[in-house]
Short mmCIF file of C-alpha atoms in Angstrom, two decimals:
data_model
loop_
_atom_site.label_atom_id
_atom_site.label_comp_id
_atom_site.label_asym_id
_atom_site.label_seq_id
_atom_site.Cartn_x
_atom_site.Cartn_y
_atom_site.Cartn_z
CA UNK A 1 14.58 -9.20 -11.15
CA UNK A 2 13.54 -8.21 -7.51
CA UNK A 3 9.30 -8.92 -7.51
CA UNK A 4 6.36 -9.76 -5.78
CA UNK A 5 4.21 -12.09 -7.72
CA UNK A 6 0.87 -12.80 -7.39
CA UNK A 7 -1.84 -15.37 -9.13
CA UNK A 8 -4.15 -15.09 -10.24
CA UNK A 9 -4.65 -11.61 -12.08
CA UNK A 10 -7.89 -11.39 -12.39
CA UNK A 11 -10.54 -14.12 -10.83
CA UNK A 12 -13.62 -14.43 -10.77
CA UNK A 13 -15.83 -16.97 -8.77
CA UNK A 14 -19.31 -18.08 -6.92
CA UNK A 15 -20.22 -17.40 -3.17
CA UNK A 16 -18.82 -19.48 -1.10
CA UNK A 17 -16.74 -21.49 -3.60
CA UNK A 18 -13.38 -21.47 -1.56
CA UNK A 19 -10.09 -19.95 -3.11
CA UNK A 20 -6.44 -19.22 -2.85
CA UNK A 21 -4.44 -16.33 -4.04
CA UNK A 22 -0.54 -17.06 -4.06
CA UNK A 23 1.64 -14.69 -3.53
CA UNK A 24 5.78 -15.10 -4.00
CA UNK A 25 8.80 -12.70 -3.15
CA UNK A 26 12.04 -13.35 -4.52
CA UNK A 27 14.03 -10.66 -2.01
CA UNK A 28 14.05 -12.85 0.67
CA UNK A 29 12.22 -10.43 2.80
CA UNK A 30 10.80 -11.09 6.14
CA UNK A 31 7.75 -9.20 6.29
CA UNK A 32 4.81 -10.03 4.02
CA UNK A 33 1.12 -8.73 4.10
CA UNK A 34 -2.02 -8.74 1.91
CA UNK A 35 -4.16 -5.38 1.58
CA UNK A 36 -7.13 -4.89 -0.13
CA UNK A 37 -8.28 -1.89 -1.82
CA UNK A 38 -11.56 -0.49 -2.13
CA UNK A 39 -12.82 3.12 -3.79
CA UNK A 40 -12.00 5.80 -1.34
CA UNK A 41 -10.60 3.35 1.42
CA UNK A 42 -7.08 2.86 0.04
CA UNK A 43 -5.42 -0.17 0.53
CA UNK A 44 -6.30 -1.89 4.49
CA UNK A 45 -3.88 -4.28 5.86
CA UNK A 46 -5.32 -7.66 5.94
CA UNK A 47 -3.10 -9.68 7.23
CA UNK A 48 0.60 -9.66 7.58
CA UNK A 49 3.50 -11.93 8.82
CA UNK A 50 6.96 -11.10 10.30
CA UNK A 51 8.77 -14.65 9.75
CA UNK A 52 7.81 -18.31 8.93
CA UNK A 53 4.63 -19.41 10.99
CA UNK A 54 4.28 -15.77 12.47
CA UNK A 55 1.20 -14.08 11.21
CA UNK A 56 -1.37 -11.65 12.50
CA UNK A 57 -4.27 -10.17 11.56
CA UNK A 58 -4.42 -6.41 10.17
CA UNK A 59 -7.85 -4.32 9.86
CA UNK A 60 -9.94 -6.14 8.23
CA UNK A 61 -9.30 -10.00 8.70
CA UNK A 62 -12.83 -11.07 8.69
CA UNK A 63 -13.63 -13.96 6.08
CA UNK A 64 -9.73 -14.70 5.32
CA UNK A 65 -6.82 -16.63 6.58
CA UNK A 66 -3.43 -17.17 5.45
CA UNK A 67 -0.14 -19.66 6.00
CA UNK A 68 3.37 -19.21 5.91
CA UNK A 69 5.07 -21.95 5.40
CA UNK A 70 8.11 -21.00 3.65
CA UNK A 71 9.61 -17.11 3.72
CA UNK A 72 9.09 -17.12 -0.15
CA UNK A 73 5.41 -17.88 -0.03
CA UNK A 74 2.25 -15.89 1.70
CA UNK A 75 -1.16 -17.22 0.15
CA UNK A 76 -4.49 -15.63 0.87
CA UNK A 77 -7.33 -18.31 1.42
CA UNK A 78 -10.79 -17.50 0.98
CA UNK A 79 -12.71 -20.44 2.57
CA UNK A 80 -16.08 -19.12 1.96
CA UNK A 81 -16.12 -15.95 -0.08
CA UNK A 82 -18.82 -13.69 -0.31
CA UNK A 83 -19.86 -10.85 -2.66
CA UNK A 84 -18.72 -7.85 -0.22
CA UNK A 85 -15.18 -9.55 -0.70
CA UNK A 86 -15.19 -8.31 -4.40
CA UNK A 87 -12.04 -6.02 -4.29
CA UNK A 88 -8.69 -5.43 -5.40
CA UNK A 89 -6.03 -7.28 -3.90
CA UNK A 90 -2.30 -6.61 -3.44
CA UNK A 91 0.65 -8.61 -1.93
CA UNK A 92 3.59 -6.90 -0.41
CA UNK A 93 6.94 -7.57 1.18
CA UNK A 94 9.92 -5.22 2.60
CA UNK A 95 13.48 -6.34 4.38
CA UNK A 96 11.72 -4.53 7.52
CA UNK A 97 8.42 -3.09 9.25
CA UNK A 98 9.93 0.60 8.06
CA UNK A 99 11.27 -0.32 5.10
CA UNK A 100 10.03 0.29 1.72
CA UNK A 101 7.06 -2.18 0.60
CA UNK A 102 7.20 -3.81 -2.52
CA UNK A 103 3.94 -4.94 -3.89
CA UNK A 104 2.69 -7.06 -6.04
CA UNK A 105 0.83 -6.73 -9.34
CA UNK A 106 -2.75 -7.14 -7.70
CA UNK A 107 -5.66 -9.70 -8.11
CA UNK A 108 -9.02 -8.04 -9.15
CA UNK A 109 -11.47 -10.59 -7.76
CA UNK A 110 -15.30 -10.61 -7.66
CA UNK A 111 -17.45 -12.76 -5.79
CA UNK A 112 -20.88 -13.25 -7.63
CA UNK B 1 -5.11 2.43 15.72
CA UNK B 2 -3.46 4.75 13.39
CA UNK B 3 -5.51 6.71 11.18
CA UNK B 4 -4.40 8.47 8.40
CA UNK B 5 -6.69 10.91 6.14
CA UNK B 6 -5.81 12.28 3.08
CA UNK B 7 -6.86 14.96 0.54
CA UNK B 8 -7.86 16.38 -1.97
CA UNK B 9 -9.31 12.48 -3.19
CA UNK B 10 -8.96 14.03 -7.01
CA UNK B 11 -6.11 16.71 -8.04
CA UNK B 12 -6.44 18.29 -11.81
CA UNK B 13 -3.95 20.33 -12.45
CA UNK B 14 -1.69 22.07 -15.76
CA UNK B 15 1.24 20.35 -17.29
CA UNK B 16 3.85 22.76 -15.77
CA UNK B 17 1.86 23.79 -12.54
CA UNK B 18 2.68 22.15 -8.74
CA UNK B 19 0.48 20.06 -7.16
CA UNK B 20 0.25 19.54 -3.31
CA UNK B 21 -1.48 16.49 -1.63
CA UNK B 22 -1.60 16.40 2.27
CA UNK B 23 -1.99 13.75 4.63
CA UNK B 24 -2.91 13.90 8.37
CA UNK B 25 -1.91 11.00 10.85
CA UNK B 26 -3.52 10.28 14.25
CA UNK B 27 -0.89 8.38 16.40
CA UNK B 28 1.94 10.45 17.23
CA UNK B 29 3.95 7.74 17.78
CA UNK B 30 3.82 6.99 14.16
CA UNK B 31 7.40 7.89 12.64
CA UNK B 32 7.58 6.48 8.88
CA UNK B 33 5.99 8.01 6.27
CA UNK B 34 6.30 6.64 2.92
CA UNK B 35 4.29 8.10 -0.27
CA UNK B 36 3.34 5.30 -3.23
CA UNK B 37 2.13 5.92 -6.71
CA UNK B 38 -0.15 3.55 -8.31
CA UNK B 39 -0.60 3.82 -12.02
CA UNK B 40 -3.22 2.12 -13.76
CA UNK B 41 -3.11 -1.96 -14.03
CA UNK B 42 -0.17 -2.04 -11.38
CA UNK B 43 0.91 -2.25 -7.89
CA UNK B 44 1.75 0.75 -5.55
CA UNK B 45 5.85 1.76 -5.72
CA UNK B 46 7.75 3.76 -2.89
CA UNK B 47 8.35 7.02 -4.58
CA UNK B 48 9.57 9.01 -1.24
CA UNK B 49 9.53 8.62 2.11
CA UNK B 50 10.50 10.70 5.51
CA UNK B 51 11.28 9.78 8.82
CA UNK B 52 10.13 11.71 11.95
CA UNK B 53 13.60 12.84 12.71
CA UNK B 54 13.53 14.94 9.41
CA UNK B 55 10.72 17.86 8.58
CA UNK B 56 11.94 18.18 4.89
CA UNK B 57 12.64 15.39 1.90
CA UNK B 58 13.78 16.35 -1.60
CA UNK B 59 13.95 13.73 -4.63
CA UNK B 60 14.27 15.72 -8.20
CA UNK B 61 10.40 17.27 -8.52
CA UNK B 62 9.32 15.62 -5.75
CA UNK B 63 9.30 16.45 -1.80
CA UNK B 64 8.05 15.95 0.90
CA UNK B 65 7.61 17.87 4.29
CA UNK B 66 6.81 16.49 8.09
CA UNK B 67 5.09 18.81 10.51
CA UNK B 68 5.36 16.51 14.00
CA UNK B 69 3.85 18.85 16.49
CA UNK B 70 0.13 19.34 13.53
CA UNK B 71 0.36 15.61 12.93
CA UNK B 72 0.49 16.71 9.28
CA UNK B 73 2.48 15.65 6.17
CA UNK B 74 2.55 17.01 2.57
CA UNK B 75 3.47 15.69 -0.71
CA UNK B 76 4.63 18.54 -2.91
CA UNK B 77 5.48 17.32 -7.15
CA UNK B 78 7.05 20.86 -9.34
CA UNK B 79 6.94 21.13 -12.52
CA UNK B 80 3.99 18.45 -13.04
CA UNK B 81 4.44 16.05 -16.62
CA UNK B 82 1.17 13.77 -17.86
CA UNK B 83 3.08 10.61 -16.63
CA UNK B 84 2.43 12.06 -13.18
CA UNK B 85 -0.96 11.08 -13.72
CA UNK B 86 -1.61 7.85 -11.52
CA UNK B 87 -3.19 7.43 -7.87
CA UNK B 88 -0.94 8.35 -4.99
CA UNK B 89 -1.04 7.22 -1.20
CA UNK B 90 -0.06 8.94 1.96
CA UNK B 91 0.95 6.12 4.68
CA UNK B 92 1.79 5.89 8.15
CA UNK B 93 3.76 3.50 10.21
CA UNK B 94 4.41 3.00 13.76
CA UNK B 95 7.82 1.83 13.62
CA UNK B 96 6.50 -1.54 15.65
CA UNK B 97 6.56 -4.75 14.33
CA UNK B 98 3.11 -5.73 13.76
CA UNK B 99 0.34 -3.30 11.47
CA UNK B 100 2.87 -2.46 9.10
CA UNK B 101 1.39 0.63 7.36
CA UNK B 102 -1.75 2.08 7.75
CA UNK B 103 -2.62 4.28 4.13
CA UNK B 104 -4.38 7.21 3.27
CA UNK B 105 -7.68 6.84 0.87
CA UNK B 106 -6.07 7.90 -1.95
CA UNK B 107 -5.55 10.91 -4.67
CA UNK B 108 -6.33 10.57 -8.32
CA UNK B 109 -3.65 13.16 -9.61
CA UNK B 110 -4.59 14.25 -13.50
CA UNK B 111 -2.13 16.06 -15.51
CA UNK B 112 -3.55 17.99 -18.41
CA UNK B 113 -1.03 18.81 -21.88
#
């Protein structure tokens, strides 16, 4: 079955207690990103990456970084979070930058 | 950047009535527009999307039109059914290869039986 998958679900965790959210496509797409989504703001583009070690940042990058390593793989890293990082996070992938996205199942995470 | 707004943020409506949700973009360069519906606990999935080359976009109950020239684009569901019910999001994309799409704030459609 064609999915994103992310990991945790649901986390919760201390400021500045560094973290990692995986994220894993099994379509063999290029393009990955993370969003974030906040009441009223929809979902803003964190980061995003077009092929193995290519990545850029999106609108919001402050406070996160992320690797690609392998095309399969896109983790989010939190090396310090803080409690205005509390938010709903979602992985996505598509073939190409117009394609359809696929997301993920989201993280729920809150920074206390 | 793009910047894409979107109303109304909540949508009530009748089993049976139509409901209309409309987006407005910013960059005219933008020419992919994709509309996602989130239900509760899950991830955002493509239900339609339009291309700038196309004004109209039909899918069973669902459409979608393009207005180019009022940087303006609608999301039009017939014949609404409670498992309509879910959050749905506008989005924009420039068709470049970075910033892959920019997304609307949202609209909490409700359904009533």
């Amino acid at each position: 079955e064609a999915q994103v998958t992310q990991n945790p679900r649901y986390l919760i965790t201390v400021t500045g207690k560094k973290l990692t959210v995986t994220c894993s496509q099994n379509m063999n797409h290029e393009y990955m990103s993370w969003y974030r989504q906040d009441p009223g703001l929809g979902l803003r583009q964190i980061y995003y990456s077009m092929n193995v070690e290519v990545t850029d940042k999106g609108d919001v990058p402050e406070g996160y970084k992320v690797s690609r390593k392998e095309k399969r793989n896109f983790p989010l890293i939190l090396e310090s979070p803080s409690p205005n990082q509390t938010s709903l996070y979602f992985c996505a992938s598509s073939f190409s930058y117009r394609g359809e996205a696929f997301f993920g199942q989201g993280t729920r995470l809150t920074v206390v | 950047g793009e910047n894409v707004e979107q109303h109304p943020s909540t949508l009530s409506v009748q089993e049976g009535d139509s409901a209309v949700i409309k987006c407005t973009y910013s960059d005219s360069a933008s020419n992919y527009f994709p509309w996602y519906k989130q239900e509760l606990g899950k991830g955002p999935q493509l239900i339609i999307d339009i291309r700038s080359n196309v004004g109209e976009k039909k899918d069973q109950r669902i459409a979608v039109t393009l207005n180019k020239t009022a940087k303006h684009f609608s999301l039009h569901i017939t014949e609404t059914q409670p498992e309509d019910s879910a959050v749905y999001f506008c989005a924009a994309s420039l068709g470049n290869a970075g910033n892959m799409l920019t997304f609307g704030g949202g609209t909490r459609l409700m359904v009533k039986p």
